[in-house]
JSON list of C-alpha atoms in Angstrom, two decimals:
[
{"chain": "U", "resi": 434, "resn": "UNK", "atom": "CA", "xyz": [35.24, 34.22, -15.47]},
{"chain": "U", "resi": 435, "resn": "UNK", "atom": "CA", "xyz": [37.14, 36.05, -18.21]},
{"chain": "U", "resi": 436, "resn": "UNK", "atom": "CA", "xyz": [39.87, 33.38, -18.11]},
{"chain": "U", "resi": 437, "resn": "UNK", "atom": "CA", "xyz": [37.23, 30.66, -18.37]},
{"chain": "U", "resi": 438, "resn": "UNK", "atom": "CA", "xyz": [35.59, 32.39, -21.34]},
{"chain": "U", "resi": 439, "resn": "UNK", "atom": "CA", "xyz": [38.94, 32.64, -23.13]},
{"chain": "U", "resi": 440, "resn": "UNK", "atom": "CA", "xyz": [39.68, 28.93, -22.50]},
{"chain": "U", "resi": 441, "resn": "UNK", "atom": "CA", "xyz": [36.25, 27.97, -23.81]},
{"chain": "U", "resi": 442, "resn": "UNK", "atom": "CA", "xyz": [36.72, 30.17, -26.88]},
{"chain": "U", "resi": 443, "resn": "UNK", "atom": "CA", "xyz": [40.14, 28.63, -27.62]},
{"chain": "U", "resi": 444, "resn": "UNK", "atom": "CA", "xyz": [38.77, 25.09, -27.21]},
{"chain": "U", "resi": 445, "resn": "UNK", "atom": "CA", "xyz": [35.81, 25.77, -29.47]},
{"chain": "U", "resi": 446, "resn": "UNK", "atom": "CA", "xyz": [37.81, 27.56, -32.18]},
{"chain": "U", "resi": 447, "resn": "UNK", "atom": "CA", "xyz": [38.18, 24.45, -34.32]},
{"chain": "U", "resi": 448, "resn": "UNK", "atom": "CA", "xyz": [34.49, 23.60, -34.04]},
{"chain": "U", "resi": 449, "resn": "UNK", "atom": "CA", "xyz": [33.22, 26.81, -35.66]},
{"chain": "U", "resi": 450, "resn": "UNK", "atom": "CA", "xyz": [30.10, 27.07, -37.82]},
{"chain": "U", "resi": 451, "resn": "UNK", "atom": "CA", "xyz": [31.66, 29.01, -40.71]},
{"chain": "U", "resi": 452, "resn": "UNK", "atom": "CA", "xyz": [32.63, 26.53, -43.44]},
{"chain": "U", "resi": 453, "resn": "UNK", "atom": "CA", "xyz": [34.73, 29.19, -45.20]},
{"chain": "U", "resi": 454, "resn": "UNK", "atom": "CA", "xyz": [36.89, 30.01, -42.17]},
{"chain": "U", "resi": 455, "resn": "UNK", "atom": "CA", "xyz": [40.64, 29.42, -42.23]},
{"chain": "U", "resi": 456, "resn": "UNK", "atom": "CA", "xyz": [40.90, 26.23, -40.20]},
{"chain": "U", "resi": 457, "resn": "UNK", "atom": "CA", "xyz": [44.34, 24.77, -39.49]},
{"chain": "U", "resi": 458, "resn": "UNK", "atom": "CA", "xyz": [43.51, 21.62, -41.48]},
{"chain": "U", "resi": 459, "resn": "UNK", "atom": "CA", "xyz": [41.50, 20.58, -44.51]},
{"chain": "U", "resi": 460, "resn": "UNK", "atom": "CA", "xyz": [37.80, 21.19, -44.05]},
{"chain": "U", "resi": 461, "resn": "UNK", "atom": "CA", "xyz": [36.04, 17.97, -42.98]},
{"chain": "U", "resi": 462, "resn": "UNK", "atom": "CA", "xyz": [33.46, 18.46, -45.74]},
{"chain": "U", "resi": 463, "resn": "UNK", "atom": "CA", "xyz": [36.23, 18.41, -48.36]},
{"chain": "U", "resi": 464, "resn": "UNK", "atom": "CA", "xyz": [38.02, 15.23, -47.30]},
{"chain": "U", "resi": 465, "resn": "UNK", "atom": "CA", "xyz": [36.28, 11.83, -47.25]},
{"chain": "U", "resi": 466, "resn": "UNK", "atom": "CA", "xyz": [38.17, 10.40, -44.27]},
{"chain": "U", "resi": 467, "resn": "UNK", "atom": "CA", "xyz": [37.81, 13.60, -42.23]},
{"chain": "U", "resi": 468, "resn": "UNK", "atom": "CA", "xyz": [34.11, 13.71, -43.09]},
{"chain": "U", "resi": 469, "resn": "UNK", "atom": "CA", "xyz": [33.58, 10.12, -41.91]},
{"chain": "U", "resi": 470, "resn": "UNK", "atom": "CA", "xyz": [35.46, 10.72, -38.65]},
{"chain": "U", "resi": 471, "resn": "UNK", "atom": "CA", "xyz": [34.11, 14.23, -38.00]},
{"chain": "U", "resi": 472, "resn": "UNK", "atom": "CA", "xyz": [31.40, 13.20, -35.52]},
{"chain": "U", "resi": 473, "resn": "UNK", "atom": "CA", "xyz": [33.77, 11.05, -33.45]},
{"chain": "U", "resi": 474, "resn": "UNK", "atom": "CA", "xyz": [36.45, 13.76, -33.42]},
{"chain": "U", "resi": 475, "resn": "UNK", "atom": "CA", "xyz": [33.86, 16.38, -32.48]},
{"chain": "U", "resi": 476, "resn": "UNK", "atom": "CA", "xyz": [32.51, 14.17, -29.64]},
{"chain": "U", "resi": 477, "resn": "UNK", "atom": "CA", "xyz": [36.07, 13.64, -28.31]},
{"chain": "U", "resi": 478, "resn": "UNK", "atom": "CA", "xyz": [36.83, 17.37, -28.46]},
{"chain": "U", "resi": 479, "resn": "UNK", "atom": "CA", "xyz": [33.60, 18.25, -26.68]},
{"chain": "U", "resi": 480, "resn": "UNK", "atom": "CA", "xyz": [34.29, 15.55, -24.09]},
{"chain": "U", "resi": 481, "resn": "UNK", "atom": "CA", "xyz": [37.73, 17.07, -23.43]},
{"chain": "U", "resi": 482, "resn": "UNK", "atom": "CA", "xyz": [36.20, 20.54, -23.19]},
{"chain": "U", "resi": 483, "resn": "UNK", "atom": "CA", "xyz": [33.63, 19.33, -20.68]},
{"chain": "U", "resi": 484, "resn": "UNK", "atom": "CA", "xyz": [36.40, 17.62, -18.69]},
{"chain": "U", "resi": 485, "resn": "UNK", "atom": "CA", "xyz": [38.56, 20.76, -18.64]},
{"chain": "U", "resi": 486, "resn": "UNK", "atom": "CA", "xyz": [35.59, 22.81, -17.50]},
{"chain": "U", "resi": 487, "resn": "UNK", "atom": "CA", "xyz": [34.69, 20.25, -14.83]},
{"chain": "U", "resi": 488, "resn": "UNK", "atom": "CA", "xyz": [31.20, 19.89, -16.29]},
{"chain": "U", "resi": 489, "resn": "UNK", "atom": "CA", "xyz": [30.68, 16.42, -17.80]},
{"chain": "U", "resi": 490, "resn": "UNK", "atom": "CA", "xyz": [27.05, 17.14, -18.67]},
{"chain": "U", "resi": 491, "resn": "UNK", "atom": "CA", "xyz": [27.50, 20.64, -20.08]},
{"chain": "U", "resi": 492, "resn": "UNK", "atom": "CA", "xyz": [24.67, 21.00, -22.65]},
{"chain": "U", "resi": 493, "resn": "UNK", "atom": "CA", "xyz": [25.91, 21.07, -26.25]},
{"chain": "U", "resi": 494, "resn": "UNK", "atom": "CA", "xyz": [23.86, 21.91, -29.32]},
{"chain": "U", "resi": 495, "resn": "UNK", "atom": "CA", "xyz": [25.33, 21.00, -32.70]},
{"chain": "U", "resi": 496, "resn": "UNK", "atom": "CA", "xyz": [24.11, 22.27, -36.05]},
{"chain": "U", "resi": 497, "resn": "UNK", "atom": "CA", "xyz": [24.23, 21.02, -39.59]},
{"chain": "U", "resi": 498, "resn": "UNK", "atom": "CA", "xyz": [26.07, 22.64, -42.46]},
{"chain": "U", "resi": 499, "resn": "UNK", "atom": "CA", "xyz": [23.77, 24.45, -44.90]},
{"chain": "U", "resi": 500, "resn": "UNK", "atom": "CA", "xyz": [22.14, 22.22, -47.49]},
{"chain": "U", "resi": 501, "resn": "UNK", "atom": "CA", "xyz": [22.88, 24.87, -50.07]},
{"chain": "U", "resi": 502, "resn": "UNK", "atom": "CA", "xyz": [26.66, 24.21, -50.08]},
{"chain": "U", "resi": 503, "resn": "UNK", "atom": "CA", "xyz": [27.84, 23.47, -53.61]},
{"chain": "U", "resi": 504, "resn": "UNK", "atom": "CA", "xyz": [29.02, 19.87, -53.32]},
{"chain": "U", "resi": 505, "resn": "UNK", "atom": "CA", "xyz": [30.70, 20.18, -56.73]},
{"chain": "U", "resi": 506, "resn": "UNK", "atom": "CA", "xyz": [33.17, 22.46, -54.93]},
{"chain": "U", "resi": 507, "resn": "UNK", "atom": "CA", "xyz": [35.82, 20.11, -53.54]},
{"chain": "U", "resi": 508, "resn": "UNK", "atom": "CA", "xyz": [35.75, 21.88, -50.15]},
{"chain": "U", "resi": 509, "resn": "UNK", "atom": "CA", "xyz": [32.19, 20.66, -49.63]},
{"chain": "U", "resi": 510, "resn": "UNK", "atom": "CA", "xyz": [32.11, 17.38, -51.57]},
{"chain": "U", "resi": 511, "resn": "UNK", "atom": "CA", "xyz": [31.41, 15.42, -48.38]},
{"chain": "U", "resi": 512, "resn": "UNK", "atom": "CA", "xyz": [29.08, 17.88, -46.63]},
{"chain": "U", "resi": 513, "resn": "UNK", "atom": "CA", "xyz": [26.26, 15.32, -46.53]},
{"chain": "U", "resi": 514, "resn": "UNK", "atom": "CA", "xyz": [28.55, 12.88, -44.69]},
{"chain": "U", "resi": 515, "resn": "UNK", "atom": "CA", "xyz": [29.51, 15.59, -42.18]},
{"chain": "U", "resi": 516, "resn": "UNK", "atom": "CA", "xyz": [25.83, 16.40, -41.66]},
{"chain": "U", "resi": 517, "resn": "UNK", "atom": "CA", "xyz": [24.95, 12.73, -41.15]},
{"chain": "U", "resi": 518, "resn": "UNK", "atom": "CA", "xyz": [27.67, 12.46, -38.51]},
{"chain": "U", "resi": 519, "resn": "UNK", "atom": "CA", "xyz": [26.58, 15.69, -36.86]},
{"chain": "U", "resi": 520, "resn": "UNK", "atom": "CA", "xyz": [22.99, 14.44, -36.63]},
{"chain": "U", "resi": 521, "resn": "UNK", "atom": "CA", "xyz": [24.16, 11.12, -35.14]},
{"chain": "U", "resi": 522, "resn": "UNK", "atom": "CA", "xyz": [26.66, 12.69, -32.69]},
{"chain": "U", "resi": 523, "resn": "UNK", "atom": "CA", "xyz": [24.14, 13.27, -29.86]},
{"chain": "U", "resi": 524, "resn": "UNK", "atom": "CA", "xyz": [23.65, 9.49, -29.67]},
{"chain": "U", "resi": 525, "resn": "UNK", "atom": "CA", "xyz": [27.28, 9.24, -28.45]},
{"chain": "U", "resi": 526, "resn": "UNK", "atom": "CA", "xyz": [27.34, 12.47, -26.51]},
{"chain": "U", "resi": 527, "resn": "UNK", "atom": "CA", "xyz": [25.20, 12.88, -23.37]},
{"chain": "U", "resi": 528, "resn": "UNK", "atom": "CA", "xyz": [23.29, 16.13, -22.92]},
{"chain": "U", "resi": 529, "resn": "UNK", "atom": "CA", "xyz": [23.63, 16.99, -26.60]},
{"chain": "U", "resi": 530, "resn": "UNK", "atom": "CA", "xyz": [21.23, 17.86, -29.40]},
{"chain": "U", "resi": 531, "resn": "UNK", "atom": "CA", "xyz": [21.45, 18.64, -33.09]},
{"chain": "U", "resi": 532, "resn": "UNK", "atom": "CA", "xyz": [19.49, 21.22, -35.04]},
{"chain": "U", "resi": 533, "resn": "UNK", "atom": "CA", "xyz": [18.72, 21.02, -38.72]},
{"chain": "U", "resi": 534, "resn": "UNK", "atom": "CA", "xyz": [19.69, 23.55, -41.35]},
{"chain": "U", "resi": 535, "resn": "UNK", "atom": "CA", "xyz": [16.92, 22.24, -43.59]},
{"chain": "U", "resi": 536, "resn": "UNK", "atom": "CA", "xyz": [14.91, 24.96, -45.29]},
{"chain": "U", "resi": 537, "resn": "UNK", "atom": "CA", "xyz": [17.42, 27.71, -44.54]},
{"chain": "U", "resi": 538, "resn": "UNK", "atom": "CA", "xyz": [18.62, 29.92, -47.38]},
{"chain": "U", "resi": 539, "resn": "UNK", "atom": "CA", "xyz": [22.07, 31.29, -48.22]},
{"chain": "U", "resi": 540, "resn": "UNK", "atom": "CA", "xyz": [22.88, 34.97, -48.68]},
{"chain": "U", "resi": 541, "resn": "UNK", "atom": "CA", "xyz": [23.45, 34.55, -52.41]},
{"chain": "U", "resi": 542, "resn": "UNK", "atom": "CA", "xyz": [26.86, 32.88, -52.33]},
{"chain": "U", "resi": 543, "resn": "UNK", "atom": "CA", "xyz": [25.88, 29.24, -51.61]},
{"chain": "U", "resi": 544, "resn": "UNK", "atom": "CA", "xyz": [28.24, 29.44, -48.65]},
{"chain": "U", "resi": 545, "resn": "UNK", "atom": "CA", "xyz": [26.86, 31.58, -45.82]},
{"chain": "U", "resi": 546, "resn": "UNK", "atom": "CA", "xyz": [23.42, 31.59, -44.19]},
{"chain": "U", "resi": 547, "resn": "UNK", "atom": "CA", "xyz": [21.28, 34.64, -44.96]},
{"chain": "U", "resi": 548, "resn": "UNK", "atom": "CA", "xyz": [20.42, 37.00, -42.13]},
{"chain": "U", "resi": 549, "resn": "UNK", "atom": "CA", "xyz": [16.92, 35.54, -41.86]},
{"chain": "U", "resi": 550, "resn": "UNK", "atom": "CA", "xyz": [18.38, 32.02, -41.87]},
{"chain": "U", "resi": 551, "resn": "UNK", "atom": "CA", "xyz": [20.82, 32.97, -39.11]},
{"chain": "U", "resi": 552, "resn": "UNK", "atom": "CA", "xyz": [17.93, 34.25, -37.01]},
{"chain": "U", "resi": 553, "resn": "UNK", "atom": "CA", "xyz": [15.98, 31.03, -37.59]},
{"chain": "U", "resi": 554, "resn": "UNK", "atom": "CA", "xyz": [19.03, 28.91, -36.83]},
{"chain": "U", "resi": 555, "resn": "UNK", "atom": "CA", "xyz": [19.48, 30.86, -33.58]},
{"chain": "U", "resi": 556, "resn": "UNK", "atom": "CA", "xyz": [15.85, 30.12, -32.70]},
{"chain": "U", "resi": 557, "resn": "UNK", "atom": "CA", "xyz": [16.41, 26.43, -33.39]},
{"chain": "U", "resi": 558, "resn": "UNK", "atom": "CA", "xyz": [19.55, 26.41, -31.25]},
{"chain": "U", "resi": 559, "resn": "UNK", "atom": "CA", "xyz": [17.74, 28.16, -28.40]},
{"chain": "U", "resi": 560, "resn": "UNK", "atom": "CA", "xyz": [14.80, 25.76, -28.47]},
{"chain": "U", "resi": 561, "resn": "UNK", "atom": "CA", "xyz": [17.11, 22.73, -28.59]},
{"chain": "U", "resi": 562, "resn": "UNK", "atom": "CA", "xyz": [19.08, 24.13, -25.65]},
{"chain": "U", "resi": 563, "resn": "UNK", "atom": "CA", "xyz": [15.91, 24.70, -23.65]},
{"chain": "U", "resi": 564, "resn": "UNK", "atom": "CA", "xyz": [14.85, 21.12, -24.33]},
{"chain": "U", "resi": 565, "resn": "UNK", "atom": "CA", "xyz": [18.19, 19.95, -22.92]},
{"chain": "U", "resi": 566, "resn": "UNK", "atom": "CA", "xyz": [18.20, 22.04, -19.75]},
{"chain": "U", "resi": 567, "resn": "UNK", "atom": "CA", "xyz": [14.57, 22.13, -18.70]},
{"chain": "U", "resi": 568, "resn": "UNK", "atom": "CA", "xyz": [13.20, 19.35, -16.53]},
{"chain": "U", "resi": 569, "resn": "UNK", "atom": "CA", "xyz": [11.14, 16.75, -18.41]},
{"chain": "U", "resi": 570, "resn": "UNK", "atom": "CA", "xyz": [7.93, 18.09, -16.87]},
{"chain": "U", "resi": 571, "resn": "UNK", "atom": "CA", "xyz": [8.58, 21.53, -18.40]},
{"chain": "U", "resi": 572, "resn": "UNK", "atom": "CA", "xyz": [10.02, 20.30, -21.69]},
{"chain": "U", "resi": 573, "resn": "UNK", "atom": "CA", "xyz": [6.57, 19.34, -22.92]},
{"chain": "U", "resi": 574, "resn": "UNK", "atom": "CA", "xyz": [5.64, 23.01, -22.93]},
{"chain": "U", "resi": 575, "resn": "UNK", "atom": "CA", "xyz": [8.34, 23.90, -25.47]},
{"chain": "U", "resi": 576, "resn": "UNK", "atom": "CA", "xyz": [6.89, 23.83, -28.94]},
{"chain": "U", "resi": 577, "resn": "UNK", "atom": "CA", "xyz": [8.34, 24.74, -32.30]},
{"chain": "U", "resi": 578, "resn": "UNK", "atom": "CA", "xyz": [7.54, 24.15, -35.92]},
{"chain": "U", "resi": 579, "resn": "UNK", "atom": "CA", "xyz": [11.22, 24.14, -36.92]},
{"chain": "U", "resi": 580, "resn": "UNK", "atom": "CA", "xyz": [12.82, 20.79, -37.76]},
{"chain": "U", "resi": 581, "resn": "UNK", "atom": "CA", "xyz": [15.36, 19.57, -35.22]},
{"chain": "U", "resi": 582, "resn": "UNK", "atom": "CA", "xyz": [16.93, 16.71, -37.09]},
{"chain": "U", "resi": 583, "resn": "UNK", "atom": "CA", "xyz": [17.83, 15.58, -40.55]},
{"chain": "U", "resi": 584, "resn": "UNK", "atom": "CA", "xyz": [14.65, 15.77, -42.65]},
{"chain": "U", "resi": 585, "resn": "UNK", "atom": "CA", "xyz": [13.08, 12.50, -43.71]},
{"chain": "U", "resi": 586, "resn": "UNK", "atom": "CA", "xyz": [11.45, 14.22, -46.69]},
{"chain": "U", "resi": 587, "resn": "UNK", "atom": "CA", "xyz": [14.75, 15.14, -48.36]},
{"chain": "U", "resi": 588, "resn": "UNK", "atom": "CA", "xyz": [15.48, 14.45, -52.04]},
{"chain": "U", "resi": 589, "resn": "UNK", "atom": "CA", "xyz": [18.50, 13.14, -53.94]},
{"chain": "U", "resi": 590, "resn": "UNK", "atom": "CA", "xyz": [21.74, 12.76, -51.99]},
{"chain": "U", "resi": 591, "resn": "UNK", "atom": "CA", "xyz": [20.08, 14.21, -48.89]},
{"chain": "U", "resi": 592, "resn": "UNK", "atom": "CA", "xyz": [17.43, 11.47, -49.02]},
{"chain": "U", "resi": 593, "resn": "UNK", "atom": "CA", "xyz": [20.07, 8.74, -49.20]},
{"chain": "U", "resi": 594, "resn": "UNK", "atom": "CA", "xyz": [21.89, 10.11, -46.16]},
{"chain": "U", "resi": 595, "resn": "UNK", "atom": "CA", "xyz": [18.62, 10.60, -44.28]},
{"chain": "U", "resi": 596, "resn": "UNK", "atom": "CA", "xyz": [17.60, 7.01, -45.02]},
{"chain": "U", "resi": 597, "resn": "UNK", "atom": "CA", "xyz": [21.00, 5.72, -43.84]},
{"chain": "U", "resi": 598, "resn": "UNK", "atom": "CA", "xyz": [20.51, 7.58, -40.56]},
{"chain": "U", "resi": 599, "resn": "UNK", "atom": "CA", "xyz": [16.99, 6.22, -40.11]},
{"chain": "U", "resi": 600, "resn": "UNK", "atom": "CA", "xyz": [18.13, 2.66, -40.83]}
]
């Protein structure tokens, strides 16, 4: 089990949530072509991980980048594109879901989720996971007020991306 945990950790290292981490390549949110291909690359990586683990339907819950990222900062100029791809990824990936970061605050740096936001994001991840793994008959019992997808009531650039997803 320890060996399996280490292999999973190594395979997931490049798919981390922290947008400020030292990734071996340019951040997808800072490069237009990486941002556009992020969802497909993520789906391929998760497919390979599932294959290596021998579990083709391993539940996967993806999450959006924070809406508070300063898109004037070149590292995050294409964050909305990454989020749009992240939201759409479960359409290509079986047994997958995406949770929204809408309404979650940063810790004062416009980069990291606040402690309260991290707790809420964890709740959203847990509920999305339960929706994936519980039988359909039980899934109806799971209720939450938290949004689970890109908000349709967004404004500005977020609204344009949301509309593109809806269309």
